[in-house]
XYZ file of C-alpha atoms in Angstrom:
468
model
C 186.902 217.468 82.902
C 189.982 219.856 82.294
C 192.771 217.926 82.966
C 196.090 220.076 84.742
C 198.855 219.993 82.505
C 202.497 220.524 83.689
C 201.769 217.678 86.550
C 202.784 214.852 85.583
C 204.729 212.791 88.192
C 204.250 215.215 90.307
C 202.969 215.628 94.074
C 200.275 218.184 94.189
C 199.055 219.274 96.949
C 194.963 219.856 97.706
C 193.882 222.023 100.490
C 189.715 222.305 100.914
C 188.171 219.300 99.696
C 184.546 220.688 99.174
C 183.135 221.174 95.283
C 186.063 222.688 94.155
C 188.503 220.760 95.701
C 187.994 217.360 94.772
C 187.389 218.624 91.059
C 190.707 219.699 91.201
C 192.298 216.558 92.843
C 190.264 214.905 90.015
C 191.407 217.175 87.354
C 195.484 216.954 88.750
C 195.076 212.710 88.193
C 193.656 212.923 84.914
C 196.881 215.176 84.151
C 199.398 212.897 85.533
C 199.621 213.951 88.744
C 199.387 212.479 92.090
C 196.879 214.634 94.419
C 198.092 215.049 98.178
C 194.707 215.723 99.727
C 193.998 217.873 103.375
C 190.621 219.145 104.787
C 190.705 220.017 108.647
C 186.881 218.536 108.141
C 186.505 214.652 108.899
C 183.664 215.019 106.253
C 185.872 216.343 103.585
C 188.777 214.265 104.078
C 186.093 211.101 104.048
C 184.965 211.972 100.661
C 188.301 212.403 99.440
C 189.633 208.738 100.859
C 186.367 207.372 99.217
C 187.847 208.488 95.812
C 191.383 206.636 96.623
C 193.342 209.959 96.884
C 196.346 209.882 99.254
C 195.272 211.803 102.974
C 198.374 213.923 104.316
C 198.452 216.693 106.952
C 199.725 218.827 104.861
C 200.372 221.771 107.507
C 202.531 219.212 109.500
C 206.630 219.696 109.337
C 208.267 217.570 106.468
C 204.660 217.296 104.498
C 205.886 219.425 102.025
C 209.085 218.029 101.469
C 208.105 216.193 98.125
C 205.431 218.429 97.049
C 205.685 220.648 93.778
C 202.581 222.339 93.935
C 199.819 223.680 96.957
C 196.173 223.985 95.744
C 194.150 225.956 98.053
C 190.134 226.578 97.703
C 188.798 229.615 97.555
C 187.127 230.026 100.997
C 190.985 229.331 102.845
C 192.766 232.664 103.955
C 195.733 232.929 102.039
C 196.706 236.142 103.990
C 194.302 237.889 105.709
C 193.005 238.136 108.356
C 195.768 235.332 108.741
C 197.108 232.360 106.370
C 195.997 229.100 106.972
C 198.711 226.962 108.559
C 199.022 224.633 105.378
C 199.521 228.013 103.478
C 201.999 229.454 105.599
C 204.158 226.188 105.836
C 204.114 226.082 101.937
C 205.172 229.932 101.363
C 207.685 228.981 104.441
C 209.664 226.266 102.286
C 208.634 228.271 99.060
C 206.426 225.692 97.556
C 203.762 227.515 95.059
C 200.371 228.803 95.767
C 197.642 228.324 93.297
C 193.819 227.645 92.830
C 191.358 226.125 90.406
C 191.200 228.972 88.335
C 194.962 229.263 88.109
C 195.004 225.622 86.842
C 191.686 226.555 84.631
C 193.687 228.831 82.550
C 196.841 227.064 82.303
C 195.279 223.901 81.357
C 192.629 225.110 79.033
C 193.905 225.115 75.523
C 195.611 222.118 73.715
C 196.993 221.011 70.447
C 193.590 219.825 69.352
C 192.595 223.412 69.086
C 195.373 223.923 66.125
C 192.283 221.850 64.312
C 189.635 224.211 65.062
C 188.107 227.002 62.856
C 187.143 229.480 65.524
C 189.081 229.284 68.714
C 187.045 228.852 72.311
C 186.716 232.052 74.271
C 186.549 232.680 77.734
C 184.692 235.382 79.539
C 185.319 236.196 83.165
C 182.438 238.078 85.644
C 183.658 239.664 88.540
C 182.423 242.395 90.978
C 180.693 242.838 93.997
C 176.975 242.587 92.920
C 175.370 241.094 89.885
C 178.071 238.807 89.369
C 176.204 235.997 89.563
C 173.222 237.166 87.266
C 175.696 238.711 84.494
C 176.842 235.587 84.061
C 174.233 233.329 83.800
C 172.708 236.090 81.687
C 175.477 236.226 79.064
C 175.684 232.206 79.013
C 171.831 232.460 78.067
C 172.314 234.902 75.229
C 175.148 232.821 74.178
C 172.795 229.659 74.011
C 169.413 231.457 72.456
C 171.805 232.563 69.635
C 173.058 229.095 69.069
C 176.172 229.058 70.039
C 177.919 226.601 72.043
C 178.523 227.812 76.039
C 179.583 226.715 79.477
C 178.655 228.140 82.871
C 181.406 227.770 85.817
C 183.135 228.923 88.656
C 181.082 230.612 91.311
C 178.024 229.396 89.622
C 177.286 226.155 87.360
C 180.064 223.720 87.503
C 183.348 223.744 88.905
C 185.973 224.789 86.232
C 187.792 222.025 86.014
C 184.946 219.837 86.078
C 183.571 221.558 82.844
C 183.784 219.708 79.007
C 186.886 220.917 77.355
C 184.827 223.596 74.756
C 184.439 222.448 71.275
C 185.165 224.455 68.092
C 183.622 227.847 68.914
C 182.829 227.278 72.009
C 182.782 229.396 74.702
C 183.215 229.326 78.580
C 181.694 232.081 80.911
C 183.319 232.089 84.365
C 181.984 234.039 87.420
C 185.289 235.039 89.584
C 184.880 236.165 93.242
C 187.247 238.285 94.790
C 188.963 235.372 96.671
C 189.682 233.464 93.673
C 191.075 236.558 90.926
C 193.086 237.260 94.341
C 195.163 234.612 94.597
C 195.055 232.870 90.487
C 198.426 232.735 89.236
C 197.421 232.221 85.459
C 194.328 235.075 84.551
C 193.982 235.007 81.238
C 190.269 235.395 79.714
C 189.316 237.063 76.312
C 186.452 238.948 77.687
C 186.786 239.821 81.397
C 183.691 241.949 82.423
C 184.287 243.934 85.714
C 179.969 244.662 87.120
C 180.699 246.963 90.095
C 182.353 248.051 93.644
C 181.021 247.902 97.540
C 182.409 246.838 100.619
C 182.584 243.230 101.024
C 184.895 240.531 102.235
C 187.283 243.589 103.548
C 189.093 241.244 106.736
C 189.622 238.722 103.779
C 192.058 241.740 101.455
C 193.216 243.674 104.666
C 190.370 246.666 103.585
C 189.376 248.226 100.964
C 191.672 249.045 98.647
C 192.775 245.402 99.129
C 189.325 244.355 98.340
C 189.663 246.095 94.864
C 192.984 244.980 94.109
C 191.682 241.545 94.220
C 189.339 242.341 91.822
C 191.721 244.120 89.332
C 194.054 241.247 89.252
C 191.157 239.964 86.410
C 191.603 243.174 83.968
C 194.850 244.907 84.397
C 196.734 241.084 85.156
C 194.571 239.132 82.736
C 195.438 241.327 79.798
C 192.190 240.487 78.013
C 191.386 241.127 74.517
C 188.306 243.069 75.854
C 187.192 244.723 78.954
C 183.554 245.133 79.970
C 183.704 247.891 83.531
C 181.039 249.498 84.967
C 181.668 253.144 85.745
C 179.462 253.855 88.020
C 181.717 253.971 90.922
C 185.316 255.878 90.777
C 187.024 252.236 91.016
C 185.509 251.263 87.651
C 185.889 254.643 86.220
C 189.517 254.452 87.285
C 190.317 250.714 85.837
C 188.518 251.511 82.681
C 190.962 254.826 82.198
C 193.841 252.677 83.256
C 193.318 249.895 80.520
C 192.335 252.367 77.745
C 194.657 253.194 75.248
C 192.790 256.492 74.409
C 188.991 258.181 73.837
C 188.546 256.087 71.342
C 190.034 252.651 72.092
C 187.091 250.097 71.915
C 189.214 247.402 73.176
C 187.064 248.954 76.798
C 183.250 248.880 76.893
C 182.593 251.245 79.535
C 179.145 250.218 81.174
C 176.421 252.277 82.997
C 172.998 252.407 84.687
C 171.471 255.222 84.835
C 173.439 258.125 82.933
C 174.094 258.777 79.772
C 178.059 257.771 78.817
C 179.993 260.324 76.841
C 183.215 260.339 74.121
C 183.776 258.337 71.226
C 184.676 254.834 72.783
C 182.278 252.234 73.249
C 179.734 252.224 75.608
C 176.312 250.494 76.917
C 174.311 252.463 79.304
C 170.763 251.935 80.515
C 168.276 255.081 80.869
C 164.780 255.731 81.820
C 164.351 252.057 81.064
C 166.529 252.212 78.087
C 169.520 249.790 76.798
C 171.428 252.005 74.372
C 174.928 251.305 72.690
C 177.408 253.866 71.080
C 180.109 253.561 69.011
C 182.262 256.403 67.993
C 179.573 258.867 69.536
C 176.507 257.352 67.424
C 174.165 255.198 68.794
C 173.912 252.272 67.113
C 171.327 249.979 69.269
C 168.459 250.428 71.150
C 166.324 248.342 73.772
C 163.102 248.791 75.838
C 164.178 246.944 79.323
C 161.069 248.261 81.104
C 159.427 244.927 80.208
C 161.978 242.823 80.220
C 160.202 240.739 83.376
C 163.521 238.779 84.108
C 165.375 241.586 84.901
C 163.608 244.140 87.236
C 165.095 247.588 88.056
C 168.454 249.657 87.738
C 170.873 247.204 89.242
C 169.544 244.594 86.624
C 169.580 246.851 83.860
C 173.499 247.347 84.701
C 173.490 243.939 84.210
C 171.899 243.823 80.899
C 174.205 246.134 79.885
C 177.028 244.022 80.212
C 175.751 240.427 79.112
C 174.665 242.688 76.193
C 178.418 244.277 75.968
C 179.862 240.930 76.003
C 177.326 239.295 73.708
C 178.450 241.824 70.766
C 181.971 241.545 71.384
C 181.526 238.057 70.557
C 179.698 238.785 67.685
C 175.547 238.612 68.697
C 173.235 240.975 66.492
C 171.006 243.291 68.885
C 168.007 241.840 68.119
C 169.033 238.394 69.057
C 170.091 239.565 72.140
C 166.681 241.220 72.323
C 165.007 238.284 72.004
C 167.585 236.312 74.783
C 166.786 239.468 77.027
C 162.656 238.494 77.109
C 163.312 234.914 77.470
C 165.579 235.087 80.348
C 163.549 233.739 83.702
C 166.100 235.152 86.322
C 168.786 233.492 88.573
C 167.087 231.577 92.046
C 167.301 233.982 94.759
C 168.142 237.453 92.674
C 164.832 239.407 92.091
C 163.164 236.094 91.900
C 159.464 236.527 91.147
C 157.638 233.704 93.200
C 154.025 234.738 93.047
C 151.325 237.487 92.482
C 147.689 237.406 93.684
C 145.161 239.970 94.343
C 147.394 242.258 92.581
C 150.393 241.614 94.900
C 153.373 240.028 93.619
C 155.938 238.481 95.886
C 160.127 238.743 94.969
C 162.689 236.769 96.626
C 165.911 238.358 96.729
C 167.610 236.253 99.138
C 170.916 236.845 98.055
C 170.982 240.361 98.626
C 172.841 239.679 102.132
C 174.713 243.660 102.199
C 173.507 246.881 102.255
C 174.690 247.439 98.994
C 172.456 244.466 96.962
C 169.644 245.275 99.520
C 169.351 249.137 98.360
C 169.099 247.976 94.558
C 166.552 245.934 95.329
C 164.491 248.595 96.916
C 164.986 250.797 94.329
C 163.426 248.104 92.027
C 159.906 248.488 93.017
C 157.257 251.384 93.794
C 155.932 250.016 96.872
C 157.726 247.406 99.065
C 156.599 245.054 102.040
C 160.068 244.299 103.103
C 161.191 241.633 104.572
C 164.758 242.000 106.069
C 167.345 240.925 108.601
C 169.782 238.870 109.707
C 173.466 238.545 110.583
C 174.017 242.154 110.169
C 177.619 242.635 108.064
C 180.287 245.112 108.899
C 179.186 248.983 108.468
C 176.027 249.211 109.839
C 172.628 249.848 108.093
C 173.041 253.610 107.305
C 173.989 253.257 103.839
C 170.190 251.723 103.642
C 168.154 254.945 104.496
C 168.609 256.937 101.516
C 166.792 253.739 99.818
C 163.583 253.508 102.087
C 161.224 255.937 100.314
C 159.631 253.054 98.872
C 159.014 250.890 102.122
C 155.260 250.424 103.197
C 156.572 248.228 106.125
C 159.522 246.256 107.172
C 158.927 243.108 108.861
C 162.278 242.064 110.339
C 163.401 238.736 111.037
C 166.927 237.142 112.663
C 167.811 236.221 116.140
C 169.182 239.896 116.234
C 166.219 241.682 114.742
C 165.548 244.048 117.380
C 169.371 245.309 117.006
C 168.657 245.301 113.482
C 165.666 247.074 113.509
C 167.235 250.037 115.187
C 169.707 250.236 112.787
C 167.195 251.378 110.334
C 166.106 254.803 111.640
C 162.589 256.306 112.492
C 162.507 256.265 108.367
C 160.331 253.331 107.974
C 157.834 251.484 110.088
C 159.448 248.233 111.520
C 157.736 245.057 113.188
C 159.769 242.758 114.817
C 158.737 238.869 113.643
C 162.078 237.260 114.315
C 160.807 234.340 112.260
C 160.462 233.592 107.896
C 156.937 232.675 109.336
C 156.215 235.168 111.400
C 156.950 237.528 108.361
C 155.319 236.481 105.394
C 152.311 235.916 107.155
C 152.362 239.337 108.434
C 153.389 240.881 105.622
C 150.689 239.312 103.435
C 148.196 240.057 105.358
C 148.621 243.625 105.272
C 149.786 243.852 101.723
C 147.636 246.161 99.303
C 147.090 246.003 95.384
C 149.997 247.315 93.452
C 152.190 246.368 96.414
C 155.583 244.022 96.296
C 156.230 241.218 99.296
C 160.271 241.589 98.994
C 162.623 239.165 100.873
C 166.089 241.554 100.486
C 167.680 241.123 103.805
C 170.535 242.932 103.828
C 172.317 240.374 105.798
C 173.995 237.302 105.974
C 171.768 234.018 106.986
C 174.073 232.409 109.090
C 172.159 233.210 112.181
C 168.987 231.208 110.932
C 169.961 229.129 108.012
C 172.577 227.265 106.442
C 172.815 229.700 103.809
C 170.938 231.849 101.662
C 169.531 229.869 99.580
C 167.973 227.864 102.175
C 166.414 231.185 103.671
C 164.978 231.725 99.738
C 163.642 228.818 99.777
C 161.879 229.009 103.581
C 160.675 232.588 101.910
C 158.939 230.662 98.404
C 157.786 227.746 100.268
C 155.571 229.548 102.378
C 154.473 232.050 100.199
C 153.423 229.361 97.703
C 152.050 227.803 100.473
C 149.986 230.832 100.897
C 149.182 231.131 97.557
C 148.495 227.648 96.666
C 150.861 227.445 93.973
């Protein structure tokens, strides 16, 4: 545990009292301080009393009276579409705003690291796809090269609920938009920056709001190095903004798919190709075609930035090599589950926008798709560029006739409205050399709890299937 310093004798309040939530109520007593807990759910505020931490309405009048500092998790509106009433009542009677990660960063170091010989790092993921894999994929290279690492935030552990890192440690944190948004302490040594799509845009007020969110980690955060992706304007813009000149290596400018130019630093995958430059020479080289973990351009972006972030911190190539072919994948992201008769079967569960869905078709040479859902704000037309390599789509959802127009005369569509229905459809009719793909391009809110439940309806029947 992290425990929040500046607390002590002090009323903190604790809005959402899910994962994060209660590690922070946790992580505010261990500092001294006295956690004022809220949840509007019965269930939440249960779990909470179970614990012995004080229950108070906090968006009541008067609750706030004696309180120093509001705590809010990440899934509460802080201002759009609307603040939640706790929130409004605290910026009201101008008691502070924070989060977990705000406390992370505030809290992290202490006088016990005057003893050590190389001071703990933290990296910080953010972006709108690949996040999740980036991360975990840097925290592996970290760990094959025998250093000491941490996964938390989004994925892994809550931050707060995390060991405090030992000499040389180091902590990787994936960031979402909602939490860099709102943070009022950013301050990681490597802050890595994958990509830009729409997403979450009624939660920043659009667009532009969506990015800023996002920026708050790199142009706030002032870290020591920057890790952007430049494949869309937003990233080539923030890595020009941060960059001191051509040459400045403090930014690692990150691509899939092109060559990068100019003497900076840069990692760019090709053809199937890591390479890294340095002052216009290429210094590296890597063969990702068979790197089974990581399957097609969008994962080759993200081997390009664990692999940024792994030399920054001081990993030789070929030990990142090496952590590159040992790396199994992240549940639910290109997820191989099976192969048989020359089939093999990918779940991709969490591709639930267009965006994630079209990298995963771009992935392999002939798809059985399975697809649908709760179909996200936009539309599907973003998707029909990226259907050349669709056999078949076999569409599920309560919606999946809707859905299934949405995808054009492009492709051949059956409507199966069911994970069942699908699979079995789909691998019956699957050919040698073909790839069963769950990439639904929606949420799964209409079917399942979430998407990792309908990832693990997709493997469980395919194993099934297989008898695996």
């Amino acid at each position: 545990m992290i425990p929040v310093r500046g607390v002590e004798g002090q009323n903190i309040a604790i809005l959402g009292l899910g994962r994060s939530g209660l590690a922070a109520a946790r992580a505010v007593q261990a500092g001294g301080g006295n956690p004022v807990c809220w949840d509007d759910g019965a269930a939440g505020r249960e779990r909470a009393e179970a614990e012995g931490f004080e229950i108070r309405d906090i968006g009541r009048a008067g609750a706030l009276d004696d309180v120093s500092l509001l705590v809010t998790s990440p899934g509460i509106p802080h201002l759009y579409p609307a603040p939640h009433r706790a929130i409004a009542a605290a910026l009201e009677v101008g008691v502070p705003v924070d989060n977990d990660i705000g406390l992370f960063f505030r809290s992290l170091a202490t006088s016990d690291w005057d003893q050590f010989e190389t001071i703990p790092k933290v990296v910080a993921v953010t972006g709108s796809n690949g996040k999740s894999t980036t991360s975990a994929l840097i925290a592996h290279l970290l760990a094959e090269a025998g250093r000491s690492v941490q996964l938390a935030g989004n994925i892994g552990r809550g931050v707060l609920d995390i060991d405090p890192p030992e000499d040389g440690g180091v902590v990787v944190i994936e960031l979402s938009s909602y939490q860099t948004d709102l943070a009022r302490s950013l301050t990681p040594d490597v802050a890595v920056f994958t990509n830009l799509s729409p997403d979450h845009l009624d939660r920043h007020g659009g667009y532009g709001g969506y990015f800023a969110a996002k920026r708050r980690l790199l142009a706030e955060g002032g870290p020591d190095r920057a890790v952007i992706g430049v494949d869309e304007p937003e990233g080539l813009f923030l890595a020009g903004q941060l960059s001191e000149g051509p040459a400045d290596d403090r930014v690692i400018r990150v691509s899939s798919g092109r060559k990068l130019q100019g003497p900076g630093w840069s990692v760019f995958a090709r053809k199937g190709f890591l390479s890294e430059y340095r002052k216009g020479r290429q210094v590296a080289s890597i063969d990702l075609r068979q790197v089974k973990g990581l399957p097609g351009a969008h994962n080759h972006q993200n081997a390009c930035a664990a692999y940024a972030v792994a030399r920054t911190l001081g990993i030789a190539p070929r030990v990142i090599e090496a952590g590159l072919h040992s790396y199994q994948g992240l549940p639910h992201r290109s997820q191989v589950v099976g192969e048989k008769d020359g089939v093999v079967y990918v779940n991709d569960s969490k591709a639930t926008n267009v965006d994630s869905a079209a990298q995963a078709l771009q992935a392999f040479d002939r798809i059985r798709w399975i697809c649908g859902g709760l179909e996200k704000e936009g539309g599907l037309e973003a998707l029909h560029p990226h259907l050349g390599n669709v056999a078949k789509a076999y569409v599920i959802g309560r919606e999946a006739e809707h859905f299934a127009l949405g995808l054009g005369d492009g492709v051949e569509c059956e409507i199966c409205g069911t994970m069942e229905a699908a699979v079995a459809r789909a691998m019956a009719e699957a050919q040698p050399g073909e790839t069963v793909l769950l990439a639904p391009a929606a949420a799964s809110f209409d079917q399942y709890d979430s998407f990792e439940k309908r990832g693990e309806d997709f493997m469980a029947r395919v194993r099934a299937a297989l008898d695996v």
